[in-house]
Coordinates of N, CA, C and O in Angstrom, one line a residue:
X7 N -33.9 9.1 48.6 CA -33.3 8.8 47.4 C -34.3 8.6 46.3 O -35.3 7.9 46.4
X8 N -34.0 9.3 45.2 CA -35.0 9.3 44.1 C -34.7 8.1 43.2 O -33.6 7.7 42.9
X9 N -35.8 7.5 42.6 CA -35.6 6.3 41.7 C -35.0 6.8 40.4 O -35.3 7.9 39.9
X10 N -34.1 6.0 39.8 CA -33.6 6.4 38.5 C -34.6 6.2 37.4 O -35.4 5.2 37.5
X11 N -34.7 7.1 36.5 CA -35.6 6.9 35.4 C -34.9 6.5 34.1 O -33.9 7.1 33.8
X12 N -35.4 5.5 33.5 CA -34.8 5.1 32.2 C -35.8 5.3 31.1 O -37.0 5.2 31.3
X13 N -35.3 5.6 30.0 CA -36.2 5.9 28.9 C -35.6 5.2 27.6 O -34.4 5.1 27.4
X14 N -36.5 4.7 26.8 CA -36.2 4.1 25.6 C -36.2 5.1 24.4 O -35.8 4.8 23.3
X15 N -36.7 6.3 24.7 CA -36.7 7.3 23.7 C -35.3 7.9 23.5 O -34.6 8.0 24.4
X16 N -35.0 8.3 22.2 CA -33.7 8.9 22.0 C -33.7 10.3 22.6 O -34.7 10.9 22.9
X17 N -32.5 10.7 22.9 CA -32.2 12.0 23.6 C -32.8 13.1 22.7 O -32.4 13.1 21.5
X18 N -33.6 14.0 23.2 CA -34.2 15.0 22.3 C -33.2 16.0 21.8 O -33.4 16.6 20.8
X19 N -32.0 16.1 22.5 CA -31.0 17.0 22.0 C -29.7 16.2 21.7 O -28.9 16.1 22.6
X20 N -29.6 15.7 20.5 CA -28.4 15.0 20.2 C -27.1 15.8 20.3 O -27.2 17.0 20.1
X21 N -26.1 15.2 20.8 CA -24.8 16.0 21.0 C -24.3 16.4 19.7 O -24.1 15.6 18.8
X22 N -24.0 17.7 19.5 CA -23.4 18.2 18.3 C -21.9 18.2 18.3 O -21.3 18.4 17.3
X23 N -21.4 17.9 19.5 CA -19.9 17.9 19.6 C -19.3 16.5 19.2 O -18.1 16.4 19.1
X24 N -20.1 15.5 18.9 CA -19.6 14.2 18.5 C -19.0 14.3 17.1 O -19.5 14.9 16.2
X25 N -17.8 13.7 17.0 CA -17.1 13.7 15.8 C -17.6 12.6 14.8 O -18.2 11.6 15.3
X26 N -17.5 12.8 13.5 CA -18.0 11.8 12.6 C -17.1 10.5 12.8 O -16.0 10.6 13.3
X27 N -17.7 9.4 12.5 CA -16.9 8.2 12.7 C -15.6 8.2 11.8 O -15.6 8.8 10.7
X28 N -14.6 7.6 12.2 CA -13.3 7.6 11.4 C -13.5 6.8 10.1 O -14.4 5.9 10.0
X29 N -12.7 7.2 9.1 CA -12.8 6.6 7.8 C -12.3 5.1 7.9 O -11.7 4.7 8.9
X30 N -12.6 4.3 6.9 CA -12.1 2.9 6.9 C -10.6 2.9 7.0 O -10.1 2.1 7.8
X31 N -9.9 3.8 6.3 CA -8.5 3.8 6.4 C -8.0 4.1 7.8 O -7.1 3.5 8.3
X32 N -8.6 5.1 8.4 CA -8.2 5.5 9.8 C -8.5 4.4 10.8 O -7.7 4.1 11.7
X33 N -9.6 3.7 10.6 CA -9.9 2.6 11.5 C -8.9 1.5 11.3 O -8.4 0.9 12.3
X34 N -8.6 1.2 10.1 CA -7.6 0.1 9.8 C -6.2 0.5 10.3 O -5.5 -0.4 10.9
X35 N -5.9 1.8 10.2 CA -4.6 2.2 10.7 C -4.5 2.1 12.2 O -3.5 1.6 12.7
X36 N -5.6 2.5 12.9 CA -5.6 2.3 14.4 C -5.5 0.9 14.8 O -4.8 0.5 15.7
X37 N -6.3 0.0 14.1 CA -6.3 -1.4 14.4 C -4.9 -2.0 14.2 O -4.4 -2.8 15.0
X38 N -4.2 -1.7 13.0 CA -2.9 -2.2 12.7 C -1.9 -1.7 13.8 O -1.0 -2.4 14.2
X39 N -2.0 -0.4 14.2 CA -1.1 0.2 15.2 C -1.2 -0.6 16.5 O -0.2 -0.9 17.1
X40 N -2.5 -0.8 16.9 CA -2.7 -1.5 18.2 C -2.2 -3.0 18.1 O -1.6 -3.5 19.1
X41 N -2.3 -3.6 16.9 CA -1.8 -5.0 16.8 C -0.3 -5.0 16.9 O 0.3 -5.9 17.5
X42 N 0.4 -4.0 16.3 CA 1.8 -3.9 16.4 C 2.3 -3.7 17.8 O 3.2 -4.3 18.3
X43 N 1.6 -2.8 18.5 CA 1.9 -2.5 19.9 C 1.7 -3.8 20.8 O 2.6 -4.0 21.7
X44 N 0.7 -4.5 20.5 CA 0.5 -5.8 21.2 C 1.6 -6.8 20.9 O 2.0 -7.5 21.8
X45 N 2.0 -6.8 19.7 CA 3.1 -7.7 19.3 C 4.4 -7.3 20.1 O 5.1 -8.2 20.6
X46 N 4.6 -6.0 20.2 CA 5.8 -5.6 21.0 C 5.7 -6.0 22.5 O 6.7 -6.4 23.1
X47 N 4.5 -5.8 23.0 CA 4.3 -6.2 24.5 C 4.5 -7.7 24.7 O 5.0 -8.1 25.7
X48 N 4.1 -8.5 23.7 CA 4.2 -10.0 23.9 C 5.5 -10.5 23.4 O 5.8 -11.7 23.5
X49 N 6.4 -9.7 22.8 CA 7.7 -10.1 22.3 C 8.5 -10.6 23.5 O 8.4 -10.1 24.6
X50 N 9.4 -11.5 23.3 CA 10.3 -12.0 24.3 C 11.7 -11.5 24.1 O 12.3 -11.9 23.1
X51 N 12.2 -10.7 24.9 CA 11.6 -9.9 26.0 C 10.7 -8.8 25.5 O 10.9 -8.4 24.3
X52 N 9.8 -8.3 26.2 CA 8.9 -7.2 25.8 C 9.8 -6.0 25.3 O 10.8 -5.7 25.9
X53 N 9.3 -5.4 24.2 CA 10.1 -4.3 23.6 C 9.3 -2.9 23.8 O 8.1 -2.9 23.6
X54 N 10.1 -1.9 24.1 CA 9.5 -0.6 24.1 C 9.6 0.0 22.6 O 10.5 -0.4 21.9
X55 N 8.6 0.8 22.3 CA 8.5 1.3 20.9 C 9.8 2.1 20.6 O 10.3 2.0 19.4
X56 N 10.4 2.7 21.6 CA 11.6 3.5 21.3 C 12.8 2.7 20.9 O 13.7 3.1 20.3
X57 N 12.7 1.4 21.3 CA 13.8 0.5 21.0 C 13.6 -0.3 19.8 O 14.4 -1.1 19.4
X58 N 12.4 -0.2 19.2 CA 12.0 -0.9 18.0 C 12.8 -0.5 16.8 O 13.0 0.7 16.5
X59 N 13.3 -1.5 16.0 CA 14.1 -1.2 14.8 C 13.5 -1.9 13.6 O 12.5 -2.6 13.7
X60 N 14.1 -1.7 12.4 CA 13.6 -2.3 11.2 C 13.6 -3.8 11.3 O 12.8 -4.5 10.8
X61 N 14.6 -4.3 12.1 CA 14.6 -5.8 12.3 C 13.4 -6.3 13.0 O 12.9 -7.4 12.7
X62 N 12.9 -5.6 14.0 CA 11.7 -6.0 14.7 C 10.5 -5.9 13.8 O 9.6 -6.7 13.9
X63 N 10.5 -4.9 12.9 CA 9.4 -4.8 12.0 C 9.4 -6.0 11.1 O 8.3 -6.6 10.7
X64 N 10.6 -6.4 10.6 CA 10.7 -7.6 9.8 C 10.2 -8.9 10.5 O 9.5 -9.7 9.9
X65 N 10.5 -9.0 11.8 CA 10.0 -10.1 12.6 C 8.5 -10.1 12.6 O 7.9 -11.2 12.5
X66 N 7.9 -8.9 12.8 CA 6.5 -8.8 12.8 C 5.8 -9.2 11.5 O 4.9 -9.9 11.5
X67 N 6.4 -8.8 10.4 CA 5.9 -9.1 9.1 C 5.9 -10.6 8.8 O 5.0 -11.2 8.3
X68 N 7.0 -11.2 9.3 CA 7.2 -12.7 9.1 C 6.2 -13.4 10.0 O 5.7 -14.5 9.7
X69 N 6.0 -12.9 11.2 CA 5.0 -13.4 12.1 C 3.6 -13.4 11.5 O 2.8 -14.4 11.7
X70 N 3.3 -12.4 10.8 CA 2.0 -12.2 10.2 C 1.7 -13.3 9.1 O 0.6 -13.5 8.7
X71 N 2.8 -13.8 8.5 CA 2.7 -14.8 7.4 C 1.8 -16.0 7.8 O 1.1 -16.6 7.0
X72 N 1.8 -16.3 9.1 CA 1.0 -17.5 9.5 C -0.5 -17.3 9.4 O -1.2 -18.2 9.4
X73 N -0.9 -16.0 9.3 CA -2.3 -15.7 9.1 C -2.6 -15.4 7.6 O -3.8 -15.0 7.4
X74 N -1.7 -15.5 6.7 CA -1.9 -15.2 5.3 C -2.8 -16.1 4.6 O -3.1 -17.3 5.0
X75 N -3.4 -15.6 3.5 CA -4.3 -16.4 2.7 C -3.9 -16.6 1.3 O -4.6 -17.2 0.5
X76 N -2.7 -16.2 1.0 CA -2.2 -16.3 -0.4 C -1.2 -17.5 -0.4 O -0.2 -17.5 0.3
X77 N -1.5 -18.5 -1.3 CA -0.7 -19.6 -1.4 C 0.5 -19.2 -2.3 O 0.4 -18.7 -3.4
X78 N 1.7 -19.5 -1.7 CA 3.0 -19.1 -2.4 C 3.7 -20.4 -2.7 O 4.2 -21.1 -1.7
X79 N 3.8 -20.8 -3.9 CA 4.4 -22.1 -4.3 C 5.9 -22.1 -4.1 O 6.6 -21.1 -4.5
X80 N 6.5 -23.1 -3.5 CA 7.9 -23.2 -3.3 C 8.5 -23.7 -4.7 O 7.8 -24.2 -5.5
X81 N 9.8 -23.5 -4.8 CA 10.5 -23.8 -6.1 C 10.4 -25.3 -6.5 O 10.4 -25.6 -7.7
X82 N 10.2 -26.2 -5.5 CA 10.2 -27.6 -5.8 C 8.7 -28.1 -6.1 O 8.5 -29.2 -6.5
X83 N 7.8 -27.2 -6.0 CA 6.4 -27.5 -6.2 C 6.1 -27.6 -7.7 O 6.6 -26.9 -8.5
X84 N 5.3 -28.6 -8.1 CA 4.9 -28.8 -9.5 C 4.3 -27.6 -10.1 O 4.4 -27.3 -11.3
X85 N 3.6 -26.8 -9.3 CA 2.8 -25.6 -9.7 C 3.6 -24.3 -9.7 O 3.0 -23.3 -10.0
X86 N 4.9 -24.4 -9.3 CA 5.7 -23.2 -9.2 C 5.7 -22.5 -10.6 O 6.0 -23.2 -11.6
X87 N 5.4 -21.3 -10.7 CA 5.3 -20.5 -12.0 C 4.0 -20.6 -12.7 O 3.9 -20.0 -13.8
X88 N 3.0 -21.3 -12.2 CA 1.7 -21.4 -12.8 C 0.7 -20.5 -12.0 O 0.6 -20.7 -10.8
X89 N 0.0 -19.7 -12.7 CA -0.9 -18.8 -12.0 C -2.2 -19.5 -11.6 O -2.8 -19.1 -10.6
X90 N -2.6 -20.6 -12.3 CA -3.8 -21.3 -11.9 C -3.6 -22.8 -11.7 O -3.7 -23.6 -12.6
X91 N -3.2 -23.2 -10.5 CA -2.9 -24.6 -10.3 C -4.2 -25.4 -10.4 O -5.3 -24.9 -10.1
X92 N -4.1 -26.6 -10.9 CA -5.3 -27.5 -11.2 C -5.7 -28.3 -10.0 O -6.8 -28.9 -10.0
X93 N -4.8 -28.5 -9.0 CA -5.1 -29.3 -7.8 C -4.4 -28.7 -6.6 O -3.5 -27.9 -6.8
X94 N -4.8 -29.1 -5.4 CA -4.2 -28.5 -4.2 C -2.8 -29.0 -4.0 O -2.4 -30.1 -4.6
X95 N -2.0 -28.3 -3.3 CA -0.7 -28.6 -3.0 C -0.4 -28.3 -1.5 O -1.2 -27.6 -0.9
X96 N 0.8 -28.6 -1.0 CA 1.1 -28.4 0.4 C 1.9 -27.1 0.6 O 2.5 -26.9 1.7
X97 N 2.0 -26.3 -0.4 CA 2.8 -25.0 -0.2 C 2.1 -24.1 0.8 O 0.9 -24.1 1.1
X98 N 3.0 -23.3 1.5 CA 2.5 -22.5 2.6 C 1.6 -21.3 2.1 O 1.8 -20.8 1.0
X99 N 0.8 -20.8 3.0 CA 0.0 -19.6 2.8 C 0.8 -18.5 3.4 O 1.4 -18.6 4.5
X100 N 0.9 -17.3 2.8 CA 1.6 -16.2 3.3 C 0.8 -14.9 3.1 O -0.3 -14.9 2.4
X101 N 1.2 -13.8 3.7 CA 0.6 -12.6 3.4 C 0.9 -12.1 2.0 O 2.0 -12.3 1.6
X102 N -0.1 -11.6 1.3 CA 0.2 -11.1 -0.1 C 1.0 -9.8 0.0 O 1.0 -9.0 0.9
X103 N 1.9 -9.7 -1.1 CA 2.7 -8.5 -1.1 C 2.0 -7.2 -1.0 O 2.4 -6.3 -0.2
X104 N 0.9 -7.1 -1.7 CA 0.1 -5.8 -1.6 C -0.4 -5.5 -0.2 O -0.5 -4.4 0.2
X105 N -0.8 -6.6 0.5 CA -1.3 -6.4 1.9 C -0.2 -5.9 2.8 O -0.4 -5.0 3.6
X106 N 1.0 -6.5 2.6 CA 2.2 -6.1 3.4 C 2.6 -4.6 3.1 O 2.9 -3.8 4.0
X107 N 2.5 -4.3 1.8 CA 2.9 -2.9 1.4 C 1.9 -1.9 2.0 O 2.4 -0.9 2.5
X108 N 0.7 -2.2 2.0 CA -0.3 -1.3 2.5 C -0.2 -1.2 4.0 O -0.3 -0.1 4.6
X109 N 0.1 -2.3 4.7 CA 0.2 -2.4 6.1 C 1.4 -1.5 6.5 O 1.3 -0.7 7.5
X110 N 2.5 -1.6 5.9 CA 3.7 -0.8 6.2 C 3.4 0.7 6.0 O 3.8 1.5 6.8
X111 N 2.7 1.0 5.0 CA 2.3 2.4 4.7 C 1.4 3.0 5.9 O 1.7 4.1 6.4
X112 N 0.5 2.2 6.3 CA -0.4 2.6 7.5 C 0.4 2.7 8.8 O 0.3 3.7 9.5
X113 N 1.3 1.7 9.0 CA 2.1 1.8 10.3 C 3.1 2.9 10.2 O 3.4 3.5 11.3
X114 N 3.6 3.2 9.1 CA 4.6 4.3 8.9 C 3.9 5.6 9.3 O 4.4 6.4 10.1
X115 N 2.7 5.8 8.8 CA 1.9 7.0 9.1 C 1.5 7.1 10.6 O 1.6 8.1 11.3
X116 N 1.1 5.9 11.1 CA 0.7 5.9 12.5 C 1.8 6.2 13.5 O 1.6 6.8 14.5
X117 N 3.0 5.7 13.1 CA 4.2 5.9 14.0 C 4.4 7.4 14.1 O 4.6 7.9 15.3
X118 N 4.3 8.2 13.0 CA 4.6 9.6 13.1 C 3.4 10.3 13.7 O 3.6 11.3 14.4
X119 N 2.2 9.9 13.6 CA 1.0 10.5 14.2 C 1.0 10.3 15.7 O 0.4 11.1 16.4
X120 N 1.7 9.2 16.2 CA 1.8 9.0 17.6 C 3.1 9.5 18.2 O 3.6 9.0 19.2
X121 N 3.7 10.5 17.6 CA 4.8 11.2 18.2 C 6.2 10.7 17.8 O 7.2 11.3 18.2
X122 N 6.2 9.8 16.9 CA 7.5 9.3 16.4 C 8.1 10.3 15.4 O 7.4 11.0 14.6
X123 N 9.4 10.4 15.4 CA 10.1 11.3 14.4 C 10.3 10.6 13.1 O 10.7 9.4 13.1
X124 N 10.2 11.2 12.0 CA 10.3 10.6 10.7 C 11.7 9.9 10.5 O 11.9 8.9 9.9
X125 N 12.8 10.6 11.1 CA 14.1 10.0 10.9 C 14.4 8.8 11.7 O 15.4 8.1 11.5
X126 N 13.5 8.5 12.7 CA 13.7 7.3 13.5 C 12.6 6.3 13.2 O 12.4 5.3 14.0
X127 N 11.8 6.4 12.2 CA 10.7 5.6 11.9 C 11.2 4.2 11.4 O 11.8 4.1 10.4
X128 N 10.9 3.1 12.2 CA 11.4 1.8 11.9 C 10.7 1.2 10.6 O 11.2 0.4 9.9
X129 N 9.5 1.8 10.3 CA 8.8 1.3 9.2 C 9.3 1.9 7.9 O 8.9 1.4 6.8
X130 N 10.1 2.9 8.0 CA 10.7 3.5 6.8 C 12.2 3.0 6.5 O 12.8 3.6 5.7
X131 N 12.6 2.0 7.3 CA 14.0 1.5 7.1 C 14.2 0.9 5.8 O 13.3 0.4 5.1
X132 N 15.4 1.0 5.3 CA 15.8 0.4 4.0 C 15.6 -1.1 4.0 O 15.1 -1.6 2.9
X133 N 15.8 -1.8 5.1 CA 15.6 -3.2 5.1 C 14.1 -3.6 4.8 O 13.9 -4.6 4.2
X134 N 13.2 -2.7 5.2 CA 11.8 -3.0 5.0 C 11.5 -2.9 3.5 O 10.8 -3.7 2.9
X135 N 12.0 -1.8 2.9 CA 11.8 -1.7 1.4 C 12.4 -2.8 0.6 O 11.8 -3.4 -0.3
X136 N 13.6 -3.3 1.0 CA 14.2 -4.4 0.4 C 13.4 -5.7 0.6 O 13.2 -6.5 -0.4
X137 N 12.9 -5.9 1.8 CA 12.1 -7.1 2.1 C 10.8 -7.1 1.2 O 10.5 -8.1 0.6
X138 N 10.2 -6.0 1.1 CA 8.9 -5.9 0.3 C 9.2 -6.1 -1.2 O 8.5 -6.8 -1.8
X139 N 10.4 -5.6 -1.6 CA 10.7 -5.9 -3.0 C 11.0 -7.4 -3.3 O 10.6 -7.9 -4.3
X140 N 11.7 -8.0 -2.3 CA 12.0 -9.4 -2.4 C 10.7 -10.3 -2.4 O 10.5 -11.2 -3.1
X141 N 9.7 -9.9 -1.5 CA 8.5 -10.6 -1.4 C 7.7 -10.5 -2.7 O 7.1 -11.4 -3.2
X142 N 7.7 -9.3 -3.2 CA 7.0 -9.0 -4.5 C 7.5 -9.9 -5.6 O 6.8 -10.5 -6.3
X143 N 8.8 -9.9 -5.7 CA 9.5 -10.7 -6.7 C 9.2 -12.2 -6.6 O 8.9 -12.9 -7.5
X144 N 9.4 -12.7 -5.3 CA 9.2 -14.1 -5.1 C 7.8 -14.6 -5.3 O 7.5 -15.7 -5.9
X145 N 6.8 -13.8 -4.9 CA 5.4 -14.1 -5.1 C 5.1 -14.1 -6.6 O 4.3 -14.9 -7.1
X146 N 5.6 -13.1 -7.3 CA 5.4 -13.1 -8.8 C 5.9 -14.3 -9.5 O 5.3 -14.9 -10.3
X147 N 7.2 -14.7 -9.1 CA 7.8 -15.9 -9.7 C 7.0 -17.1 -9.4 O 6.8 -18.0 -10.3
X148 N 6.5 -17.2 -8.2 CA 5.8 -18.4 -7.8 C 4.5 -18.5 -8.5 O 4.0 -19.6 -8.8
X149 N 3.9 -17.4 -8.9 CA 2.6 -17.4 -9.7 C 2.8 -17.3 -11.2 O 1.9 -17.3 -11.9
X150 N 4.1 -17.2 -11.6 CA 4.3 -17.1 -13.0 C 4.0 -15.7 -13.6 O 3.7 -15.6 -14.8
X151 N 4.1 -14.7 -12.8 CA 3.8 -13.3 -13.3 C 5.1 -12.5 -13.3 O 5.8 -12.6 -12.3
X152 N 5.3 -11.8 -14.4 CA 6.5 -11.0 -14.4 C 6.1 -9.5 -14.3 O 5.1 -9.1 -14.9
X153 N 6.7 -8.8 -13.4 CA 6.5 -7.4 -13.3 C 7.5 -6.7 -14.1 O 8.7 -6.8 -14.0
X154 N 7.1 -5.8 -15.1 CA 8.0 -5.1 -15.9 C 8.0 -3.7 -15.3 O 7.0 -3.1 -14.9
X155 N 9.2 -3.1 -15.4 CA 9.3 -1.7 -15.0 C 8.5 -0.8 -16.0 O 8.5 -1.1 -17.2
X156 N 7.8 0.2 -15.5 CA 7.1 1.1 -16.4 C 8.1 1.9 -17.2 O 9.0 2.5 -16.6
X157 N 7.8 2.0 -18.5 CA 8.7 2.8 -19.3 C 8.2 4.2 -19.3 O 7.0 4.4 -19.3
X158 N 9.1 5.1 -19.4 CA 8.7 6.5 -19.5 C 8.1 6.8 -20.9 O 8.6 6.2 -21.9
X159 N 7.1 7.6 -21.0 CA 6.5 8.0 -22.2 C 7.4 8.9 -23.0 O 8.2 9.7 -22.4
X160 N 7.4 8.8 -24.3 CA 8.2 9.7 -25.1 C 7.8 11.1 -24.9 O 6.7 11.5 -24.6
X161 N 8.8 12.0 -25.0 CA 8.6 13.4 -24.8 C 7.6 13.9 -25.9 O 7.6 13.6 -27.1
X162 N 6.6 14.7 -25.5 CA 5.6 15.3 -26.4 C 6.1 16.6 -26.9 O 6.6 17.5 -26.2
X163 N 6.1 16.7 -28.3 CA 6.5 17.9 -28.9 C 5.3 18.8 -29.1 O 4.2 18.4 -29.5
X164 N 5.4 20.1 -28.7 CA 4.3 21.0 -28.9 C 4.6 22.0 -30.0 O 5.8 22.3 -30.3
X165 N 3.6 22.5 -30.6 CA 3.7 23.4 -31.7 C 3.0 24.7 -31.3 O 1.8 24.6 -30.9
X166 N 3.6 25.8 -31.4 CA 3.1 27.1 -31.1 C 2.8 27.8 -32.4 O 3.7 28.0 -33.2
X167 N 1.6 28.2 -32.6 CA 1.2 29.0 -33.8 C 1.0 30.5 -33.4 O 0.3 30.8 -32.5
X168 N 1.7 31.3 -34.1 CA 1.7 32.7 -33.8 C 0.8 33.4 -34.8 O 1.0 33.3 -36.0
X169 N -0.3 34.0 -34.4 CA -1.2 34.7 -35.4 C -0.5 35.9 -36.1 O 0.4 36.5 -35.5
X170 N -0.8 36.0 -37.3 CA -0.2 37.2 -38.1 C -1.3 38.2 -38.4 O -2.5 37.9 -38.3
X171 N -0.9 39.3 -38.9 CA -1.9 40.3 -39.2 C -2.6 40.0 -40.5 O -3.5 40.7 -40.9
X172 N -2.2 39.0 -41.3 CA -2.8 38.7 -42.6 C -4.1 37.9 -42.4 O -4.7 37.6 -43.4
X173 N -4.5 37.6 -41.2 CA -5.8 36.9 -41.0 C -5.6 35.4 -41.4 O -4.7 34.7 -40.9
X174 N -6.5 34.9 -42.2 CA -6.6 33.5 -42.6 C -5.8 33.1 -43.8 O -5.9 32.1 -44.3
X175 N -4.9 34.0 -44.3 CA -4.2 33.8 -45.5 C -3.2 32.6 -45.3 O -2.8 32.0 -46.2
X176 N -2.8 32.4 -44.0 CA -1.8 31.4 -43.7 C -2.5 30.0 -43.5 O -1.8 29.1 -43.1
X177 N -3.8 29.9 -43.7 CA -4.5 28.7 -43.4 C -3.9 27.5 -44.3 O -3.8 26.4 -43.9
X178 N -3.5 27.8 -45.5 CA -2.9 26.8 -46.3 C -1.7 26.2 -45.7 O -1.4 25.0 -45.8
X179 N -0.9 27.1 -45.1 CA 0.3 26.5 -44.4 C 0.0 25.6 -43.3 O 0.6 24.6 -43.1
X180 N -1.1 25.9 -42.5 CA -1.5 25.0 -41.5 C -2.0 23.7 -42.0 O -1.8 22.6 -41.5
X181 N -2.8 23.7 -43.2 CA -3.3 22.5 -43.8 C -2.1 21.6 -44.2 O -2.1 20.4 -44.0
X182 N -1.1 22.2 -44.8 CA 0.1 21.4 -45.2 C 0.8 20.8 -44.0 O 1.4 19.7 -44.1
X183 N 0.8 21.6 -42.9 CA 1.5 21.1 -41.7 C 0.7 19.9 -41.2 O 1.3 18.9 -40.8
X184 N -0.7 19.9 -41.2 CA -1.5 18.8 -40.8 C -1.2 17.6 -41.7 O -1.1 16.5 -41.2
X185 N -1.1 17.8 -43.0 CA -0.8 16.7 -43.9 C 0.6 16.1 -43.6 O 0.7 14.9 -43.6
X186 N 1.6 16.9 -43.3 CA 2.9 16.4 -43.0 C 2.9 15.6 -41.7 O 3.5 14.6 -41.6
X187 N 2.1 16.1 -40.7 CA 2.0 15.4 -39.5 C 1.4 14.0 -39.6 O 1.8 13.1 -39.0
X188 N 0.3 14.0 -40.5 CA -0.4 12.7 -40.7 C 0.6 11.7 -41.3 O 0.5 10.5 -41.1
X189 N 1.5 12.1 -42.2 CA 2.4 11.2 -42.8 C 3.4 10.6 -41.8 O 3.8 9.5 -41.9
X190 N 3.8 11.4 -40.8 CA 4.7 10.9 -39.8 C 4.1 9.9 -38.8 O 4.7 9.1 -38.3
X191 N 2.8 10.0 -38.6 CA 2.1 9.1 -37.7 C 2.0 7.7 -38.1 O 2.0 7.3 -39.2

């Protein structure tokens, strides 16, 4: 039997078949997916992914609130509606709306990447969108922030200038058009 040889030197021929490390988003998506699957395994009774619905996803989101770091003031709190409280209070910490929204986006993508059909995706359920909208609104009220709907920009009018065979003789017309436009602004 030959003794095993160990070397501290790097392999002279590094493997060219190794894939680059996954992006931060891909790593986070895989970690979130594994966390959700673990939640389903530890659910009472354990749930198969095929039986998972939007209601189970809502349970998961509410379960995650216990690990949240965002203080959300209750309506009876003195600091309700204030963005910068001056002293500590006993209000609960919850997951921030933006974190939940990103999480759902990653889990929605992971579900389909792992063989799920888009039409049966529990992360795309209407109840999830409504819950996220409710969380966004309640957290904004608790912090005294109002979210306004973005207004559409006014339609832009374009001007088409058609060159004529007279050359620059029409330049005076363009100058008067510029003056008229300046008056409207």
